[in-house]
PDB file of C-alpha atoms in Angstrom:
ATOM      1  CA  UNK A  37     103.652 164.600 204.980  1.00 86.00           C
ATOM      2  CA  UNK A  38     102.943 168.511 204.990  1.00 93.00           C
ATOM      3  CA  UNK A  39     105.129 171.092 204.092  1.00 95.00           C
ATOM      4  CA  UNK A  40     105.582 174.591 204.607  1.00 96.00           C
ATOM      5  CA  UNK A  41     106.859 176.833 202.239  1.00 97.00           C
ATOM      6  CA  UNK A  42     109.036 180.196 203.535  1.00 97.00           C
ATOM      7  CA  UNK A  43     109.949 182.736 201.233  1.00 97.00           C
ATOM      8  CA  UNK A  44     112.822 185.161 201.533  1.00 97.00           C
ATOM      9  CA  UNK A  45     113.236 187.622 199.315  1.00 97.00           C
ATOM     10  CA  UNK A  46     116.099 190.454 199.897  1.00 97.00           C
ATOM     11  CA  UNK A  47     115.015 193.806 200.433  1.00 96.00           C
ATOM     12  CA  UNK A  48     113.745 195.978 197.949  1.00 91.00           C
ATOM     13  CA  UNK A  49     115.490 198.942 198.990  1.00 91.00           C
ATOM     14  CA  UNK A  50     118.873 197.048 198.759  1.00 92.00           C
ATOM     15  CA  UNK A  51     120.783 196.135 195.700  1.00 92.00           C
ATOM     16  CA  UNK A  52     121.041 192.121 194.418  1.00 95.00           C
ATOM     17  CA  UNK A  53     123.783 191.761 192.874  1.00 95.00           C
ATOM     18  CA  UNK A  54     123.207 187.944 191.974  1.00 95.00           C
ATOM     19  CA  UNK A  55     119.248 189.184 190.287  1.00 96.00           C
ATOM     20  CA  UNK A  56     121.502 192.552 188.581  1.00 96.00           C
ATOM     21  CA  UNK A  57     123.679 190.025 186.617  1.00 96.00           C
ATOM     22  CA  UNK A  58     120.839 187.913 185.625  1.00 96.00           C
ATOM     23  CA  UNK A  59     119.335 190.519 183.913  1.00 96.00           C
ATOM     24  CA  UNK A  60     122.384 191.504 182.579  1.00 95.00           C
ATOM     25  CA  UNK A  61     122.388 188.201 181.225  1.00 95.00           C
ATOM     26  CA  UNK A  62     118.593 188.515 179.366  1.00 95.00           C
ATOM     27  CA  UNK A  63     119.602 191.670 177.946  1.00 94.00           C
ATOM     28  CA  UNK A  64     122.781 190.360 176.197  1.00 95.00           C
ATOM     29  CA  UNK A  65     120.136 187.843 175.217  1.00 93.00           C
ATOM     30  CA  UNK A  66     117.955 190.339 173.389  1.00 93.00           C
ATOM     31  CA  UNK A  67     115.270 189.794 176.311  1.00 92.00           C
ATOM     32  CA  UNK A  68     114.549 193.503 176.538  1.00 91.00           C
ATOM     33  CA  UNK A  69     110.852 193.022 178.151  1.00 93.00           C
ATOM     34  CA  UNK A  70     112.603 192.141 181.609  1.00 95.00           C
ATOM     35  CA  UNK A  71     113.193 195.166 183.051  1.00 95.00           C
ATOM     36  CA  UNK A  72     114.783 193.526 187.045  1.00 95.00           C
ATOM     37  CA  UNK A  73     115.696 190.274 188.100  1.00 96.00           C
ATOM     38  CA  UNK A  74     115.542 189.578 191.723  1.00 97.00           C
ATOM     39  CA  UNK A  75     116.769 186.275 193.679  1.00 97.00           C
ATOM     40  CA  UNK A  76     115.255 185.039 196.946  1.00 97.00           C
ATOM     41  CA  UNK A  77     115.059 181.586 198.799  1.00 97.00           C
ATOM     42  CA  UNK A  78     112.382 179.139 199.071  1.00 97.00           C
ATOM     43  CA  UNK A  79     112.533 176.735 202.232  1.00 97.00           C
ATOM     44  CA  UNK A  80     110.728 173.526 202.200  1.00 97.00           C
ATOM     45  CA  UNK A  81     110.246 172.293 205.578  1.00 96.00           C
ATOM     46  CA  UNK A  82     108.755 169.008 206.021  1.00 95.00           C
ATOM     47  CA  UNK A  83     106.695 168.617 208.905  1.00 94.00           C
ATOM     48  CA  UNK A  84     106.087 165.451 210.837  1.00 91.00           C
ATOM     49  CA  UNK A  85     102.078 164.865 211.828  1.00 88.00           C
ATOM     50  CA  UNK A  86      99.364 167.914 211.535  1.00 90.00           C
ATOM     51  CA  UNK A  87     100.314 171.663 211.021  1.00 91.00           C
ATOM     52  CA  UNK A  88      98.652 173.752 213.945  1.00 92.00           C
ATOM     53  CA  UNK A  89      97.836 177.753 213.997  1.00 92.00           C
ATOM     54  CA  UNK A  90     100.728 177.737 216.547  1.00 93.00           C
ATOM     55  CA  UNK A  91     103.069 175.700 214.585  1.00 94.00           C
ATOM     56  CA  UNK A  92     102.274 178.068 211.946  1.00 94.00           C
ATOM     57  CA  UNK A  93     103.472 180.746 214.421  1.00 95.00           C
ATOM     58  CA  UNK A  94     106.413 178.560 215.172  1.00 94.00           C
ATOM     59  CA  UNK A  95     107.338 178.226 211.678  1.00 96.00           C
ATOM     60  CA  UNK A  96     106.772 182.342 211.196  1.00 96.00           C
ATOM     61  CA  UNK A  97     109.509 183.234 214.293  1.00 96.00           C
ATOM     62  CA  UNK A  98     111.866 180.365 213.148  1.00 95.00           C
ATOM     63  CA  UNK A  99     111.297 182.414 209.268  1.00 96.00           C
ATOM     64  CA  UNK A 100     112.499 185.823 211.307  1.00 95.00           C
ATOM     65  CA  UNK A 101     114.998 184.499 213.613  1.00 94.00           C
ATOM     66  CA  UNK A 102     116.680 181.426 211.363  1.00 94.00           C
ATOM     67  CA  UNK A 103     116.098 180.753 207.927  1.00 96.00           C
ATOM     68  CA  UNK A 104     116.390 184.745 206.749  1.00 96.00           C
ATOM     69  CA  UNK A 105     118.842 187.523 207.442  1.00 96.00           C
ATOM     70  CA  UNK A 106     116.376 190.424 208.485  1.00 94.00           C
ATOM     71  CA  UNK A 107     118.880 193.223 208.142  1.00 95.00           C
ATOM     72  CA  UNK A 108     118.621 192.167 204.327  1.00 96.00           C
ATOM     73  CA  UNK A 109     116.078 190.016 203.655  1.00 96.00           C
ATOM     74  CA  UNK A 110     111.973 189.964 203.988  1.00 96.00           C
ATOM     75  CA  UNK A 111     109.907 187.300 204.666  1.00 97.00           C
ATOM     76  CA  UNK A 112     107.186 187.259 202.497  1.00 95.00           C
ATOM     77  CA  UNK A 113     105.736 184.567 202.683  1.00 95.00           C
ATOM     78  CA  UNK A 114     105.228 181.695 205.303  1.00 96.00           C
ATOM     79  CA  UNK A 115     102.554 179.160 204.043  1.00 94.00           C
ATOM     80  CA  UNK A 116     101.281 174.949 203.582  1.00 93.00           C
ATOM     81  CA  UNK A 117     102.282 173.818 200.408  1.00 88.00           C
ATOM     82  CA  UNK A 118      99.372 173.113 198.495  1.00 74.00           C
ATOM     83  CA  UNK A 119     100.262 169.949 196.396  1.00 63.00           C
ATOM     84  CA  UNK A 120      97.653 171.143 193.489  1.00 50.00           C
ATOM     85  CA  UNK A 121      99.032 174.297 192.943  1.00 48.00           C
ATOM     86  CA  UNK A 122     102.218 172.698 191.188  1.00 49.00           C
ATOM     87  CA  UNK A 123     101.244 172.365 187.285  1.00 49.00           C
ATOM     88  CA  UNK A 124     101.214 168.784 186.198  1.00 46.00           C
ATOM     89  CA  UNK A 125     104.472 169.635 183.709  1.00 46.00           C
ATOM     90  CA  UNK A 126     106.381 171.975 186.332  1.00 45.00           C
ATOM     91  CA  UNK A 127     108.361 168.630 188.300  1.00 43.00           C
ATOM     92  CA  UNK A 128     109.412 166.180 186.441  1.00 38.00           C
TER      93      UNK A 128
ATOM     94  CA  UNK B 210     104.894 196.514 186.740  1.00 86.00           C
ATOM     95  CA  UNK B 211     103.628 192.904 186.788  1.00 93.00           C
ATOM     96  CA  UNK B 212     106.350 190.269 188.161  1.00 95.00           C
ATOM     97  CA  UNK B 213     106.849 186.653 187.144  1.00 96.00           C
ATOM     98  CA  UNK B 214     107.753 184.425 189.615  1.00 97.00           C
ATOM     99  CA  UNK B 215     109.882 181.129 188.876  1.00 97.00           C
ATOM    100  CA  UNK B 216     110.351 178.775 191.827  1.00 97.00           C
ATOM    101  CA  UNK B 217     113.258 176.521 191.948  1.00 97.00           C
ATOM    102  CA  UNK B 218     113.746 173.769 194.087  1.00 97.00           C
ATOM    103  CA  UNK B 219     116.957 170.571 194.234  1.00 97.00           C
ATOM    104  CA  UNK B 220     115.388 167.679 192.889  1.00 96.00           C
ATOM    105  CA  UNK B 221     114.266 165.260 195.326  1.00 91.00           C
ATOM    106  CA  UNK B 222     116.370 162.145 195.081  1.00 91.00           C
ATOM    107  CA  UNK B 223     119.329 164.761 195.525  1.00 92.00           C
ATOM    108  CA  UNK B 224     121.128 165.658 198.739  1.00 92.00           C
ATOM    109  CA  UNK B 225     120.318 168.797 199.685  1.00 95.00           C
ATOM    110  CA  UNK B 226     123.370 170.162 201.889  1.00 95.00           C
ATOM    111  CA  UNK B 227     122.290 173.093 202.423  1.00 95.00           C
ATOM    112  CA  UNK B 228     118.626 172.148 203.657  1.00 96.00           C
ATOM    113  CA  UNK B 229     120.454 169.340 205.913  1.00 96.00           C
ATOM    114  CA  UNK B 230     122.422 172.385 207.775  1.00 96.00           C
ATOM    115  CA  UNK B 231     119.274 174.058 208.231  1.00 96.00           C
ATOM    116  CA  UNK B 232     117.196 170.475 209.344  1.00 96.00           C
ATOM    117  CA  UNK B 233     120.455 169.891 211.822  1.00 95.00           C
ATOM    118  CA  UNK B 234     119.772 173.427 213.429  1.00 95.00           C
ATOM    119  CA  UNK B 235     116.328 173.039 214.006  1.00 95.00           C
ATOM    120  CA  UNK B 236     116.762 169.667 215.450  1.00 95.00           C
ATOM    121  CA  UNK B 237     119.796 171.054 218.008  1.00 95.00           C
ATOM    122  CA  UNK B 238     117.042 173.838 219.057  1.00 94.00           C
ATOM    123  CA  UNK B 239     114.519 171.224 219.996  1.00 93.00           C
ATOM    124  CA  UNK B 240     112.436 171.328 216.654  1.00 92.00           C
ATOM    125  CA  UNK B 241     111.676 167.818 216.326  1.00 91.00           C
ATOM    126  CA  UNK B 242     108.768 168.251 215.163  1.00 93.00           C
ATOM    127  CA  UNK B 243     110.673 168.746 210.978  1.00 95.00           C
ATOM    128  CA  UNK B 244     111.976 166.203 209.543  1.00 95.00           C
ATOM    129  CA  UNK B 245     113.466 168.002 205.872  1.00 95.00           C
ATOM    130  CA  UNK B 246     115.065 171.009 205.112  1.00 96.00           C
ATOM    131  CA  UNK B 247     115.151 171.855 201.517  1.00 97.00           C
ATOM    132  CA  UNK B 248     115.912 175.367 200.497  1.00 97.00           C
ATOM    133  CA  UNK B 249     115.572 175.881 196.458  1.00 97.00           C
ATOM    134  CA  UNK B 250     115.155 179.558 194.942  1.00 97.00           C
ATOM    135  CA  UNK B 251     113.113 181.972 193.850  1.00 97.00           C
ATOM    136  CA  UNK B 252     113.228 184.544 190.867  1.00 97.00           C
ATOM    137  CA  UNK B 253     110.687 187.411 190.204  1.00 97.00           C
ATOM    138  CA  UNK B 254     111.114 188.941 186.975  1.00 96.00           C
ATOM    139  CA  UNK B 255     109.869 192.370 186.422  1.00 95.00           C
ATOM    140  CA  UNK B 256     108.441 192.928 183.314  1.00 94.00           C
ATOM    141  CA  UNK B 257     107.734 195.972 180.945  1.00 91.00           C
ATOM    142  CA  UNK B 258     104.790 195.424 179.611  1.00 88.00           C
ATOM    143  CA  UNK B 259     101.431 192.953 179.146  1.00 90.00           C
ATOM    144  CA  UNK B 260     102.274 189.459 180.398  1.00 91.00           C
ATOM    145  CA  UNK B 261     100.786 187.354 177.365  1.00 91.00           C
ATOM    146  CA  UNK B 262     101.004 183.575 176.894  1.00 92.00           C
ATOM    147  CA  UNK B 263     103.867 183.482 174.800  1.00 93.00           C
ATOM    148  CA  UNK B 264     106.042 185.699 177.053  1.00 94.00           C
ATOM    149  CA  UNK B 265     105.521 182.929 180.216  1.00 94.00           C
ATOM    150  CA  UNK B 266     105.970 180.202 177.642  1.00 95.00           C
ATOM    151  CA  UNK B 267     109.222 182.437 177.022  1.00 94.00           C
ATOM    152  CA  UNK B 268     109.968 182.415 180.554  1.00 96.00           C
ATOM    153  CA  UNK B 269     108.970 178.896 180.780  1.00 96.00           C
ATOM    154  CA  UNK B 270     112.272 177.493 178.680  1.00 96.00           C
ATOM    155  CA  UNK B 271     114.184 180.537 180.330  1.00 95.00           C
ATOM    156  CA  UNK B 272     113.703 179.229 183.615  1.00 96.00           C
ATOM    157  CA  UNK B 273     114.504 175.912 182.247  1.00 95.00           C
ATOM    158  CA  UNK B 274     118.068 176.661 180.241  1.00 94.00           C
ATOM    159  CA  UNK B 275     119.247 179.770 182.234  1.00 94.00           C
ATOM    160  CA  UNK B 276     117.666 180.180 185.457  1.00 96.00           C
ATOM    161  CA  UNK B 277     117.965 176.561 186.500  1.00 96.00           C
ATOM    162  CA  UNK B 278     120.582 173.567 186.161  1.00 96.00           C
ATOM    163  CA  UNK B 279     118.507 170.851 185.204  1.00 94.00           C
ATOM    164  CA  UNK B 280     120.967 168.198 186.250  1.00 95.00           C
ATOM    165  CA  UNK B 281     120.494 168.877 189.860  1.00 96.00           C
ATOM    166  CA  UNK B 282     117.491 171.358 189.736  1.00 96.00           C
ATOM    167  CA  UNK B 283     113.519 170.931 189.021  1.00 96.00           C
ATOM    168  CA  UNK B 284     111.554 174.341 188.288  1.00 97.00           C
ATOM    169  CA  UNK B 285     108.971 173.521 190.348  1.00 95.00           C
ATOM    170  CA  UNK B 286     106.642 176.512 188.761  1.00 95.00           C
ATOM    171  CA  UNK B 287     106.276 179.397 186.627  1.00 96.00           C
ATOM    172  CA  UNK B 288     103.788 181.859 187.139  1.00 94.00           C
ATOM    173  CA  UNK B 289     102.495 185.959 187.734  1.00 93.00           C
ATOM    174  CA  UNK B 290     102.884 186.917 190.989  1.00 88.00           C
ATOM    175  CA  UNK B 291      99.605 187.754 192.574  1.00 74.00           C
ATOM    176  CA  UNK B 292      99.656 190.609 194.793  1.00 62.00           C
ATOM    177  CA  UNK B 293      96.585 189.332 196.890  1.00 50.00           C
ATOM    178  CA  UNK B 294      98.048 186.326 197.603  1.00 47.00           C
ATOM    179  CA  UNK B 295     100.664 187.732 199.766  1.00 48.00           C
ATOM    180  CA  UNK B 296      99.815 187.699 203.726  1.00 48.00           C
ATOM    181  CA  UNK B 297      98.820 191.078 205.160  1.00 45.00           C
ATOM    182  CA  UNK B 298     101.532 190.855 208.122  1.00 46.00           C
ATOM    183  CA  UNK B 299     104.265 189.037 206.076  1.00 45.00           C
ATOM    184  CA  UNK B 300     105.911 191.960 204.162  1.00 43.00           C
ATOM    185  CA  UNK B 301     107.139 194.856 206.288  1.00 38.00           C
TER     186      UNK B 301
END
């Protein structure tokens, strides 16, 4: 069945506080070459029968209105999973 | 700066509260049309630096043994984030 993948990253302008303590934790690590760590959301929503332009649009208000918190967050991304652009090794 | 992006998502024979809270919305606003909800995460990682082969092999067994939990967790896929490949209209 096909899938589209939102993307919801918080704002760059705002701190992230969850991303800050990651990179915390590379630097204690000696992992020096990461210089910021941020921490979004990935929705996977699985879509009964074919994906339209307007369900597209659908999908894109629901991404606005539902799945992110626009005061913090951005969309950046609304889009069909494309099953061959997961590496072979990436799920297992 | 270039930005590695590591995608996260609950494995798939897992429940997925979360993503079920989400599905259970959409269907109570008339959404039928979805049938899953799953909502994983999403890292970028801003690095210092050339992005060579070994640093997103590095990143690789990061996202594996830090980023993730592998019990309940798949990283889904590792890889430079391409500015291009973001949607004109989705950042704002």
């Amino acid at each position: 069945m096909p899938t589209i993948v939102v993307e919801v990253m918080p704002k760059a302008e705002l701190l992230d506080p969850q991303g800050k303590a990651v990179a915390g934790a590379l630097h204690r690590l000696g992992k020096s070459e990461f210089t910021a760590v941020r921490i979004g959301k990935r929705f996977e929503l699985t879509v009964d029968g074919p994906v339209s332009d307007d369900l597209l649009a659908d999908v894109r208000a629901l991404a606005e209105n539902l799945l992110s918190n626009t005061v913090i967050e951005d969309v950046i991304s609304v889009h069909m999973l494309d099953i061959e652009t997961i590496p072979a090794g990436g799920t297992h």
